[in-house]
mmCIF file of C-alpha atoms in Angstrom:
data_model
loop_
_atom_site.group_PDB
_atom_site.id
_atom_site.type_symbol
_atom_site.label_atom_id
_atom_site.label_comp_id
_atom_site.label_asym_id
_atom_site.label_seq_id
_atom_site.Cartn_x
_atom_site.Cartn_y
_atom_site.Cartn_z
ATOM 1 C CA UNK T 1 23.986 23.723 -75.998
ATOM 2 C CA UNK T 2 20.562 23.107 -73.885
ATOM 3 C CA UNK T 3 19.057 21.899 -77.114
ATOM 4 C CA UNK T 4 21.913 19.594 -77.855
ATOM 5 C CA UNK T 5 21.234 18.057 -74.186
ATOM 6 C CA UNK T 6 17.943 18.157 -74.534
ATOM 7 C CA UNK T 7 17.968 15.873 -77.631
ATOM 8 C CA UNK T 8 20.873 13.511 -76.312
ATOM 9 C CA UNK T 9 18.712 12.812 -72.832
ATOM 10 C CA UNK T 10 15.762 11.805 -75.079
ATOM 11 C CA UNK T 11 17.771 9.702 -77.367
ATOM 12 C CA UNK T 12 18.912 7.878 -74.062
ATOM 13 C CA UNK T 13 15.894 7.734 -72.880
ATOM 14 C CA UNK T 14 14.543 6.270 -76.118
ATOM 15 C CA UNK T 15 16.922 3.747 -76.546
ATOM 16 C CA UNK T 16 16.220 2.693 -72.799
ATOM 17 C CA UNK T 17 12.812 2.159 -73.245
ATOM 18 C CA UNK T 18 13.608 -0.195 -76.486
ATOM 19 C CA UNK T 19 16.086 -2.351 -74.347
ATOM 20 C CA UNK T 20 14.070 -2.602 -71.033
ATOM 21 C CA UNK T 21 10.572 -2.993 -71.670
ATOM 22 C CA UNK T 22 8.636 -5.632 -73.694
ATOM 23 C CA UNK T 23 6.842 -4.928 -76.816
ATOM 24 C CA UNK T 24 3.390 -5.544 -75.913
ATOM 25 C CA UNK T 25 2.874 -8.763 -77.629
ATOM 26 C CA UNK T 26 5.750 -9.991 -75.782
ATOM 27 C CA UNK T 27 4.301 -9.258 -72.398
ATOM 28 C CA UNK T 28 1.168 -10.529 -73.423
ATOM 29 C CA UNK T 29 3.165 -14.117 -74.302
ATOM 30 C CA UNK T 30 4.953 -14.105 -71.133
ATOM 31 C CA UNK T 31 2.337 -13.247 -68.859
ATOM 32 C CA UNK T 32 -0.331 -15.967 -70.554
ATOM 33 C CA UNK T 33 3.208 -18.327 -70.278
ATOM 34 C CA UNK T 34 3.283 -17.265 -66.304
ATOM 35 C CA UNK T 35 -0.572 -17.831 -65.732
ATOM 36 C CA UNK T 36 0.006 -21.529 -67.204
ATOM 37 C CA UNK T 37 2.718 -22.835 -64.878
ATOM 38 C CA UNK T 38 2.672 -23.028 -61.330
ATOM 39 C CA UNK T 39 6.591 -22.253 -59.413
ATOM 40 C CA UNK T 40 5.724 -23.566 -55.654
ATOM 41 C CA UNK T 41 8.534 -23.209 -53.695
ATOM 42 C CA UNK T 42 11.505 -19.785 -54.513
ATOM 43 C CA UNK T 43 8.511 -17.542 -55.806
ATOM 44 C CA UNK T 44 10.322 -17.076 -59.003
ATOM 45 C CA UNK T 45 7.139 -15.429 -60.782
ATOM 46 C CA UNK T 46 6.969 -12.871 -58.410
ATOM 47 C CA UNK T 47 9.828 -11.227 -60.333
ATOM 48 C CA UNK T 48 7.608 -10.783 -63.073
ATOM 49 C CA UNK T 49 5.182 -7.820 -62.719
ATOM 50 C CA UNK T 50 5.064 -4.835 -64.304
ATOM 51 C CA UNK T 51 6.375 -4.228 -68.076
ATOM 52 C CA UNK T 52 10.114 -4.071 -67.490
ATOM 53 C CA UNK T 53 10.670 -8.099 -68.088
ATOM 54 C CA UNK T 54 14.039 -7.153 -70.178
ATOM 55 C CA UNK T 55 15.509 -6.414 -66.969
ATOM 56 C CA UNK T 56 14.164 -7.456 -63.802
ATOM 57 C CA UNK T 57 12.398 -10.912 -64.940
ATOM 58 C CA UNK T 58 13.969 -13.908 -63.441
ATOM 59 C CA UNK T 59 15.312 -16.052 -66.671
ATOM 60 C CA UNK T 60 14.071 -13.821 -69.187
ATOM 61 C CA UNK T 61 16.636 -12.146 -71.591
ATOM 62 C CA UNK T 62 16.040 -9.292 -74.331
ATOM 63 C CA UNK T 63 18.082 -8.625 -77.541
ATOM 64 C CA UNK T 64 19.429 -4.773 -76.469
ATOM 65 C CA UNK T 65 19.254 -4.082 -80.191
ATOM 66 C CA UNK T 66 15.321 -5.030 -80.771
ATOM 67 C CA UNK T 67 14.592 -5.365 -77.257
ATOM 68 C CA UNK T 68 12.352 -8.259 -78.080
ATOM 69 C CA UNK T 69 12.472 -11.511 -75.547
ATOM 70 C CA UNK T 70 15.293 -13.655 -76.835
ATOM 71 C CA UNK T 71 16.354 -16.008 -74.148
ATOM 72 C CA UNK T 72 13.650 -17.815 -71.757
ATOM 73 C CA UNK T 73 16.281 -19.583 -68.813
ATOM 74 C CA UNK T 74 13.780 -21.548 -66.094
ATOM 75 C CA UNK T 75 15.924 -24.130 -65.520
ATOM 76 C CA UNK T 76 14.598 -26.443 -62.244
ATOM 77 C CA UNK T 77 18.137 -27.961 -62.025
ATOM 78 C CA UNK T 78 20.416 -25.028 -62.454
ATOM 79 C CA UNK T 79 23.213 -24.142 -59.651
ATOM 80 C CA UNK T 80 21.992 -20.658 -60.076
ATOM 81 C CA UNK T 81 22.547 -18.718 -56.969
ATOM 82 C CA UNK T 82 18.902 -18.306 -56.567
ATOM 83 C CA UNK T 83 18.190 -22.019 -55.512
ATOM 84 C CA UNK T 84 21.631 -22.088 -53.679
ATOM 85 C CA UNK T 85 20.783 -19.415 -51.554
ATOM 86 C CA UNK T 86 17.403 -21.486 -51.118
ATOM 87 C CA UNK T 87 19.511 -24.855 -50.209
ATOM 88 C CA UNK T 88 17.298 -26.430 -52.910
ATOM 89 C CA UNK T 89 16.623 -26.784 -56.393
ATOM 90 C CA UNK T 90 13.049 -25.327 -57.763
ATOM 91 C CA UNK T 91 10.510 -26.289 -60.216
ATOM 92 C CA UNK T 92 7.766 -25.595 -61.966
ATOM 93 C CA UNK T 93 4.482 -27.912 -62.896
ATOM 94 C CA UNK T 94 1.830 -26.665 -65.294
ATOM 95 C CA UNK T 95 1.969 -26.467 -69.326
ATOM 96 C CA UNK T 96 3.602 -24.385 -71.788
ATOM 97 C CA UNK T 97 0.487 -22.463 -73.923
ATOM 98 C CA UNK T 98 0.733 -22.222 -77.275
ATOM 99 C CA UNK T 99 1.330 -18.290 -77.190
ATOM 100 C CA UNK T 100 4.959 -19.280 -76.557
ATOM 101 C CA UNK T 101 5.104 -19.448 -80.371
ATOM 102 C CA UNK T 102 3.882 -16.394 -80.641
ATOM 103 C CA UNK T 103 7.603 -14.933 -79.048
ATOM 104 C CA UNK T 104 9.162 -14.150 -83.090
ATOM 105 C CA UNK T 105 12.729 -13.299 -81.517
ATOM 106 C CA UNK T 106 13.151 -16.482 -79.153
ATOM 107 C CA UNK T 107 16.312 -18.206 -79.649
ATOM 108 C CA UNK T 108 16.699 -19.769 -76.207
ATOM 109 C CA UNK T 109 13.969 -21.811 -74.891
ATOM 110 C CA UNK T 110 15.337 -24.187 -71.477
ATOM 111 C CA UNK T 111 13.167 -25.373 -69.505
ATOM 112 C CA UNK T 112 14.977 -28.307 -68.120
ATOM 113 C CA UNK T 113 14.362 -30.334 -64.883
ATOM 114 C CA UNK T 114 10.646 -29.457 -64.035
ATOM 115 C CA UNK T 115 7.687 -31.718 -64.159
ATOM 116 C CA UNK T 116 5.888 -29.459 -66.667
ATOM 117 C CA UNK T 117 3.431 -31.794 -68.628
ATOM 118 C CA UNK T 118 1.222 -31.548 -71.432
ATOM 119 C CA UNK T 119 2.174 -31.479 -75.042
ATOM 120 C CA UNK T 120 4.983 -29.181 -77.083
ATOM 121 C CA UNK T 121 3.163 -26.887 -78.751
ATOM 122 C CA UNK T 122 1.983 -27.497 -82.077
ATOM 123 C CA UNK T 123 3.338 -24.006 -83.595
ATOM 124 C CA UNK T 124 6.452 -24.569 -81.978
ATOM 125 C CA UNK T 125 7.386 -24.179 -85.824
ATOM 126 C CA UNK T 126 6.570 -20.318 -85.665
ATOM 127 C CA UNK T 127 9.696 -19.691 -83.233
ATOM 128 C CA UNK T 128 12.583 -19.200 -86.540
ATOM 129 C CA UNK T 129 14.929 -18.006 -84.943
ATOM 130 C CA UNK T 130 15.285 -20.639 -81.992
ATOM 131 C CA UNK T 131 18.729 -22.545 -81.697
ATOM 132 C CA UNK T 132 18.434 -23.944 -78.335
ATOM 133 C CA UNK T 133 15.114 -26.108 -77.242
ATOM 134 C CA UNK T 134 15.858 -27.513 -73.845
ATOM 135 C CA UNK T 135 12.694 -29.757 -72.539
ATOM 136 C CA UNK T 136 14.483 -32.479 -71.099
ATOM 137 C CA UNK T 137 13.452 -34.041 -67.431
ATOM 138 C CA UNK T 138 10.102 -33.120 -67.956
ATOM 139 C CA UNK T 139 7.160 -34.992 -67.888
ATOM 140 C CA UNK T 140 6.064 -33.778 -71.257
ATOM 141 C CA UNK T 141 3.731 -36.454 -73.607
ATOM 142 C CA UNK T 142 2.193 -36.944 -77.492
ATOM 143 C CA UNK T 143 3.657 -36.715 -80.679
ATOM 144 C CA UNK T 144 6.498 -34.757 -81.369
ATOM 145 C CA UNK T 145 4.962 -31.606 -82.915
ATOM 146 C CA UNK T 146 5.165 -31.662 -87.051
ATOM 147 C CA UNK T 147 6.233 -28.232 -87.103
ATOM 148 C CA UNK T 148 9.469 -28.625 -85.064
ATOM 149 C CA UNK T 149 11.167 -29.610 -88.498
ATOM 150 C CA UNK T 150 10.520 -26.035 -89.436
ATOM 151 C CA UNK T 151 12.955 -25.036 -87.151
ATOM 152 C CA UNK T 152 16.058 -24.560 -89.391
ATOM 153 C CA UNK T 153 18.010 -22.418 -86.896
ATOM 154 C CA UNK T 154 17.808 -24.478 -84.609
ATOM 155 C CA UNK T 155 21.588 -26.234 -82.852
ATOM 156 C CA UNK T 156 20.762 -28.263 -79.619
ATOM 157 C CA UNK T 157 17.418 -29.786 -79.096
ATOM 158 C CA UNK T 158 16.855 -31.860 -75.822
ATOM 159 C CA UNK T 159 13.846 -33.819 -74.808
ATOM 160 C CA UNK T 160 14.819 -36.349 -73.450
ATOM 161 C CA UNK T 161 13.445 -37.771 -70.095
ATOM 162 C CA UNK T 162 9.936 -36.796 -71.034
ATOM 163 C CA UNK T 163 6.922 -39.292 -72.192
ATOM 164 C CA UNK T 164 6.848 -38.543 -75.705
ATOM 165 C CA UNK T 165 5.266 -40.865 -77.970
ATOM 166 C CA UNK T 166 4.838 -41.899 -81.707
ATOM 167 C CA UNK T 167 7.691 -41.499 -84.382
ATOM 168 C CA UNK T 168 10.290 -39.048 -85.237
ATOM 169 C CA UNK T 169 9.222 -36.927 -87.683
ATOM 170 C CA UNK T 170 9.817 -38.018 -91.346
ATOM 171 C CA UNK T 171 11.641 -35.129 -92.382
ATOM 172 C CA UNK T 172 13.558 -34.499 -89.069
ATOM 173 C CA UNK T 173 16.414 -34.223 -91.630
ATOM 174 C CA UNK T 174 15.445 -30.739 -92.231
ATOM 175 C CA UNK T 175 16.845 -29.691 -88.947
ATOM 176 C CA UNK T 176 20.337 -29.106 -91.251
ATOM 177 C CA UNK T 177 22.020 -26.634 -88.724
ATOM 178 C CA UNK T 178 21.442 -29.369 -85.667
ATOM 179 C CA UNK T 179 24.476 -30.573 -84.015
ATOM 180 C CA UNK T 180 22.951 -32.534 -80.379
ATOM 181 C CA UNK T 181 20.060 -34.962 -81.148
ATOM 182 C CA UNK T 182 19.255 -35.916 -77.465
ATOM 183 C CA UNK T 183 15.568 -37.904 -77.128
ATOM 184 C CA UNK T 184 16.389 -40.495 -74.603
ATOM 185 C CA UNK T 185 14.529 -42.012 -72.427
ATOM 186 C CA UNK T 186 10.957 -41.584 -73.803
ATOM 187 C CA UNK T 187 8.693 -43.980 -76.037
ATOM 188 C CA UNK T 188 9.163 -43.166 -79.719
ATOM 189 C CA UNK T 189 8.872 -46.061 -81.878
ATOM 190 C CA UNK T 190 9.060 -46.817 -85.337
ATOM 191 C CA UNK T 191 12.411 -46.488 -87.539
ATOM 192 C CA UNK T 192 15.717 -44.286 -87.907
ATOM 193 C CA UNK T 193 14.377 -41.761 -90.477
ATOM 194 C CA UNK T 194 16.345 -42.137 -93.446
ATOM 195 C CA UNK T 195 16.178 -37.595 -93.949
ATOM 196 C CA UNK T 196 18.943 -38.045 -91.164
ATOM 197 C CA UNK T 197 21.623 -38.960 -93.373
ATOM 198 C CA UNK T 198 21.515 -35.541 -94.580
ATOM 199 C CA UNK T 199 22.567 -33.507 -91.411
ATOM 200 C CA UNK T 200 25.747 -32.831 -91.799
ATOM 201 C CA UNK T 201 26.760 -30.828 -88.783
ATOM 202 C CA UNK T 202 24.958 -33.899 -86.466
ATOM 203 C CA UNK T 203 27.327 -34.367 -83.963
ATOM 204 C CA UNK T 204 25.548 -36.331 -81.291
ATOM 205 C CA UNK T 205 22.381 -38.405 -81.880
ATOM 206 C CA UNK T 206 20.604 -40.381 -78.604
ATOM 207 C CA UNK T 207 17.693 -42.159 -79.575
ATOM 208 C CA UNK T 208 18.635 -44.645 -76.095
ATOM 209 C CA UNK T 209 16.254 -45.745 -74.130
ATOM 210 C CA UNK T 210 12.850 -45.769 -76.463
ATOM 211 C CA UNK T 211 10.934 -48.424 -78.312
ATOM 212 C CA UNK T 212 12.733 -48.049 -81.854
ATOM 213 C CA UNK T 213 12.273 -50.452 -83.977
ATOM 214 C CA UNK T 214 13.682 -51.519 -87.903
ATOM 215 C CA UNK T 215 17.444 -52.115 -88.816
ATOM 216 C CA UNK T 216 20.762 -50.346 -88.528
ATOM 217 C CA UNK T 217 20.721 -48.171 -92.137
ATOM 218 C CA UNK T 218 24.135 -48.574 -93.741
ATOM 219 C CA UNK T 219 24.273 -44.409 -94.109
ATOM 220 C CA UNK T 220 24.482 -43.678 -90.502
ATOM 221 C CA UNK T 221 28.325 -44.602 -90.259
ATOM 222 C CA UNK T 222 28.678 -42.297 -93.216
ATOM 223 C CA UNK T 223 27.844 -39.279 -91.426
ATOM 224 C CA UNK T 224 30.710 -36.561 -91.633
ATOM 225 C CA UNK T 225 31.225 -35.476 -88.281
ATOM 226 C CA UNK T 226 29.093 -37.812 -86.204
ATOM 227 C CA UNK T 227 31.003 -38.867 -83.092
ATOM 228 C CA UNK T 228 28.810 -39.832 -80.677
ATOM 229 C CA UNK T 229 25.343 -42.670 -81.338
ATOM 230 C CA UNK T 230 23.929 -44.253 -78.908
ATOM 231 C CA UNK T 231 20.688 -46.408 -79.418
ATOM 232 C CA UNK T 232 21.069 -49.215 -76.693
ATOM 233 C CA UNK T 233 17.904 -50.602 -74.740
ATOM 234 C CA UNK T 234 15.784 -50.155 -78.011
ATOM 235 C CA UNK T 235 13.883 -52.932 -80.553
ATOM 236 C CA UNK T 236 16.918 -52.457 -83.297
ATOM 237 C CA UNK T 237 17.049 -55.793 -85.330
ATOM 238 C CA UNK T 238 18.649 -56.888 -88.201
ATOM 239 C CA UNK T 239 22.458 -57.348 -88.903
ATOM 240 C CA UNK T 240 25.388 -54.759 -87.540
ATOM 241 C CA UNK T 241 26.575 -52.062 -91.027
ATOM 242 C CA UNK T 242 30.041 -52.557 -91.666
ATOM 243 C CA UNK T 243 30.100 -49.031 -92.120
ATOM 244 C CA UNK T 244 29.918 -48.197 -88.474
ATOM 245 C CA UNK T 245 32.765 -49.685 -87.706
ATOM 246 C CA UNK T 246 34.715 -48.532 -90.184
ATOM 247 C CA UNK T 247 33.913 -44.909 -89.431
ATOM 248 C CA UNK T 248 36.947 -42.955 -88.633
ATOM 249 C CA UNK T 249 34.164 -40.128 -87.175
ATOM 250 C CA UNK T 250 32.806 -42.915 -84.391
ATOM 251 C CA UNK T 251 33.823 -41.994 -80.746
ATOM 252 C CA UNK T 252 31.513 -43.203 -79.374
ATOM 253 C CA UNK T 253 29.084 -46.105 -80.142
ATOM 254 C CA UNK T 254 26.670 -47.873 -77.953
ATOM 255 C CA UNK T 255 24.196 -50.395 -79.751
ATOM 256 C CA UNK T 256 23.681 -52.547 -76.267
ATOM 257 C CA UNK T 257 20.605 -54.156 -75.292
ATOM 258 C CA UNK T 258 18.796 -54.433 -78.985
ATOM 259 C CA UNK T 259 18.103 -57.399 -80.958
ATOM 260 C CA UNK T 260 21.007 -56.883 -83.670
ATOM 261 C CA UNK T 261 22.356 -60.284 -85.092
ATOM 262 C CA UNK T 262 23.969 -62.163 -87.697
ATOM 263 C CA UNK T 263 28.268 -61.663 -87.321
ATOM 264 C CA UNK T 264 30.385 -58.572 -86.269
ATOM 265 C CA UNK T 265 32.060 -57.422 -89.246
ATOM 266 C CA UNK T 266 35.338 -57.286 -90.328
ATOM 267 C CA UNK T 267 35.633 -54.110 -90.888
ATOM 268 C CA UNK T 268 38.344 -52.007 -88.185
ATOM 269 C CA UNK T 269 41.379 -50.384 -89.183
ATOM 270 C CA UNK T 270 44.196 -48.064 -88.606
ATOM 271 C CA UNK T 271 41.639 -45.015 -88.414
ATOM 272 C CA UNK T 272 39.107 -46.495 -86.080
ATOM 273 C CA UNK T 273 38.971 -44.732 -82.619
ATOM 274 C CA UNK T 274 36.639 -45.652 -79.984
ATOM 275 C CA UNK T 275 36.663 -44.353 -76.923
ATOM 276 C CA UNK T 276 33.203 -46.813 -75.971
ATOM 277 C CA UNK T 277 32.008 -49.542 -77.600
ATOM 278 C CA UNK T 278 29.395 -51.130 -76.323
ATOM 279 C CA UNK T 279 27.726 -54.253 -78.580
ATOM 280 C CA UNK T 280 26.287 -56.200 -75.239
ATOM 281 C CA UNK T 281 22.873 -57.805 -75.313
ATOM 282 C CA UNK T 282 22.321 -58.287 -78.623
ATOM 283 C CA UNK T 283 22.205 -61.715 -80.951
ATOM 284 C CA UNK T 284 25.578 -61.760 -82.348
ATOM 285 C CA UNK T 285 27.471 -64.996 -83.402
ATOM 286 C CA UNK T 286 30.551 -65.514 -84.879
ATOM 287 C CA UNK T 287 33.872 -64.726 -84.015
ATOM 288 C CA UNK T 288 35.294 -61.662 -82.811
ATOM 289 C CA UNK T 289 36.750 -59.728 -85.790
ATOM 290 C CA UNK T 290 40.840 -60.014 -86.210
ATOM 291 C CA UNK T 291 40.660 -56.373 -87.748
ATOM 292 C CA UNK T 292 39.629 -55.326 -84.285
ATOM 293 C CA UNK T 293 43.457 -55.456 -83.372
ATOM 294 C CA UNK T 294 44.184 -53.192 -86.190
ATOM 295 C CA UNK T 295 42.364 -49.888 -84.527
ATOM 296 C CA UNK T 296 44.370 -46.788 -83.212
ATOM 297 C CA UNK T 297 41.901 -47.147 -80.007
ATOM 298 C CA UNK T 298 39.363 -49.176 -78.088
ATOM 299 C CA UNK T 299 39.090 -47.893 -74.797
ATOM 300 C CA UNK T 300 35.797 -49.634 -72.850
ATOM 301 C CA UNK T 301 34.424 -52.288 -74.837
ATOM 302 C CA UNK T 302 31.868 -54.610 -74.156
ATOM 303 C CA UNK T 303 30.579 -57.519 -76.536
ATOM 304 C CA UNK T 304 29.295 -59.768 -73.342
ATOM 305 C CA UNK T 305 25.762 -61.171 -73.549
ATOM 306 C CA UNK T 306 25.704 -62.467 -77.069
ATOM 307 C CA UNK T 307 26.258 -65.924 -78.981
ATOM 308 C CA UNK T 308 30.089 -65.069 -79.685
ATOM 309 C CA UNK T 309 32.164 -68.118 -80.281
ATOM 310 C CA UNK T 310 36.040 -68.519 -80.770
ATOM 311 C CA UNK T 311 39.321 -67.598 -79.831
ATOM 312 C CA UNK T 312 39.749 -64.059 -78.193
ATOM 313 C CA UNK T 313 42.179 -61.542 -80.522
ATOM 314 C CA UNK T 314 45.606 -61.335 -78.762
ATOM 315 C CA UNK T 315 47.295 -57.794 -78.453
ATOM 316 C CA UNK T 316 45.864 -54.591 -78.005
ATOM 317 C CA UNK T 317 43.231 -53.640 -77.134
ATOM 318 C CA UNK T 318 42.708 -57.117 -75.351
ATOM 319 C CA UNK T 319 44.984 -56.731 -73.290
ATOM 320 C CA UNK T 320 43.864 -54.260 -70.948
ATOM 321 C CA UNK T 321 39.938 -55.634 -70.879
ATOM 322 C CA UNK T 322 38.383 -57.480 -68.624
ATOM 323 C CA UNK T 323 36.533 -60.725 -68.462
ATOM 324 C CA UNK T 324 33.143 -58.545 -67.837
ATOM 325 C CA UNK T 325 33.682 -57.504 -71.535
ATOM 326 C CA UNK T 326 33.086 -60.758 -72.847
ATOM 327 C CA UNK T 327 31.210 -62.922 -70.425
ATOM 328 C CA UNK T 328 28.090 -64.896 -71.228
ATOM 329 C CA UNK T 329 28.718 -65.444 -75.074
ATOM 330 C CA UNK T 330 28.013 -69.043 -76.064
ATOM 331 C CA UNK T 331 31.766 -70.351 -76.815
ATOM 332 C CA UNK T 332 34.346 -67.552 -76.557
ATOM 333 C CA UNK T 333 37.713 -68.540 -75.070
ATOM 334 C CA UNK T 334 41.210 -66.725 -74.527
ATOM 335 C CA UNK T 335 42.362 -64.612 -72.295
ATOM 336 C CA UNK T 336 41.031 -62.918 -70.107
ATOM 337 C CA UNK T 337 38.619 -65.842 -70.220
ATOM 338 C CA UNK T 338 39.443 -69.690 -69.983
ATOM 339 C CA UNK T 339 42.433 -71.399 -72.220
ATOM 340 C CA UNK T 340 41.017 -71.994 -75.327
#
């Protein structure tokens, strides 16, 4: 019986060890990630001595199977209780080292809301098993690293609110498992990449608030379960895909304050369901499409700032807009605006 208890207390203690202690080339990751960002104000980091960082590290999580680092939470925005009880939120400043890479078992990496600058890593590829990259409302610049392509896990990846330059990658199609798309508000230029039209679990794609340039390509209202694009306040030119309108998909589609021209197609029906869209500040002429009557639902649209001419659609969903949603076109008339 005494050997029996003797070998159950050092299984426990065994399988203890495994889930609350990092490997030591985990701890080695984590404490070259500590020394390269500075937390000022809640003393998070002084959580993290010793070699126990799968259970008494603030943000840090550990698969209890492996008991390898899985999950790295710093949020500086978070309504954790930590920064409650503090009557504050925290952040950090400083860099995130390459050695980051180096952390096999990752699949959470959020480090949203702190001014953390520098450049993503460029063996942010090496982290395989990562589904959630969270950099947004950073101050993070460069290129967007090659590698990040490789990551074919990966579901949600954030960055907007940074200063990131240059393109999108070429292939960004390859992300094939991503659903959330969100780069707004940086300075990526260049064109849509055309690899995009093969993600078929994209869900959300915000490229808003950049310097991208080229046309609308027809494919991107062909996209399966796509229900939210928004690329307003970019350099978009060229004429407006029929097929976006069309999409039965579309929830939500905001094209505003881009250099799109040439007429608004044609091209609503029975299956179209918008919840939001927004068309304002762009070159359009032409007449507002009849066909636009025809859609099961147009809840906040705006088509104001353009060179729209014509009589204003009766019925729904006119009936229940405003004149804001069609103000300063060159010779629209109708209600809500003037008699015709």
């Amino acid at each position: 019986m005494s050997v029996l208890l003797t070998t159950l207390t050092l299984l426990l203690t065994l399988i203890s060890a495994v889930t609350s202690s990092c490997t030591p080339s985990d701890l080695a990751a984590l404490q070259a990630f500590k020394s390269s960002l500075n937390e000022p104000y809640l003393g998070i980091f002084n959580t993290w001595s010793g070699t126990n960082c799968c259970s008494s590290w603030y943000g840090i999580s550990c698969d209890p199977t492996t008991g390898r680092v899985a999950d790295i939470n710093l949020r500086g925005e978070s309504e954790d209780p930590i920064f409650e009880k503090a009557g504050r939120t925290g952040y950090m400043t400083g860099g995130i080292p390459e050695c980051v890479a180096s952390l096999s078992y990752l699949r959470i990496l959020d480090l949203v809301g702190n001014q953390i600058s520098g450049k993503i890593p460029a063996n942010i590829g090496n982290l395989q098993r990562l589904t959630v990259l969270n950099l947004a409302d950073n101050e993070l610049d460069g290129e967007i690293p090659a590698s990040l392509t490789a990551l074919a896990n990966m579901k949600h990846l954030d960055l907007s609110s940074n200063k990131l330059t240059g393109q999108l990658p070429a292939d960004f199609g390859s992300l094939k498992m991503l659903s959330r798309a969100l780069l707004s508000k940086n300075q990526l230029t260049g064109a849509i990449p055309n690899s995009i039209s093969g993600m078929y679990r994209l869900a959300d794609l915000d490229l808003s608030i950049n310097k991208i340039s080229g046309s609308l390509p027809g494919w991107i209202g062909s996209m399966k379960v796509l229900s939210t694009l928004n690329l307003d306040s970019n350099m978009i030119s060229g004429p407006l895909p029929a097929s976006l309108l069309s999409s039965t998909g579309l929830g939500i589609l905001n094209l505003s304050r881009n250099a799109i021209e040439g007429n608004i197609p044609d091209a609503f029906g029975p299956k179209s369901y918008f919840m939001a869209l927004d068309l304002s500040y762009n070159k359009l002429k032409g007449p507002i499409p009849g066909s636009l009557s025809s859609a099961a639902y147009v809840g906040h649209l705006d088509l104001s700032h353009n060179h729209l001419c014509g009589t204003i659609p009766v019925g729904t969903p006119f009936d229940h807009l405003e004149a804001s949603s069609f103000s300063f076109n060159d010779c629209l008339c109708g209600n809500p605006l003037r008699t015709c």
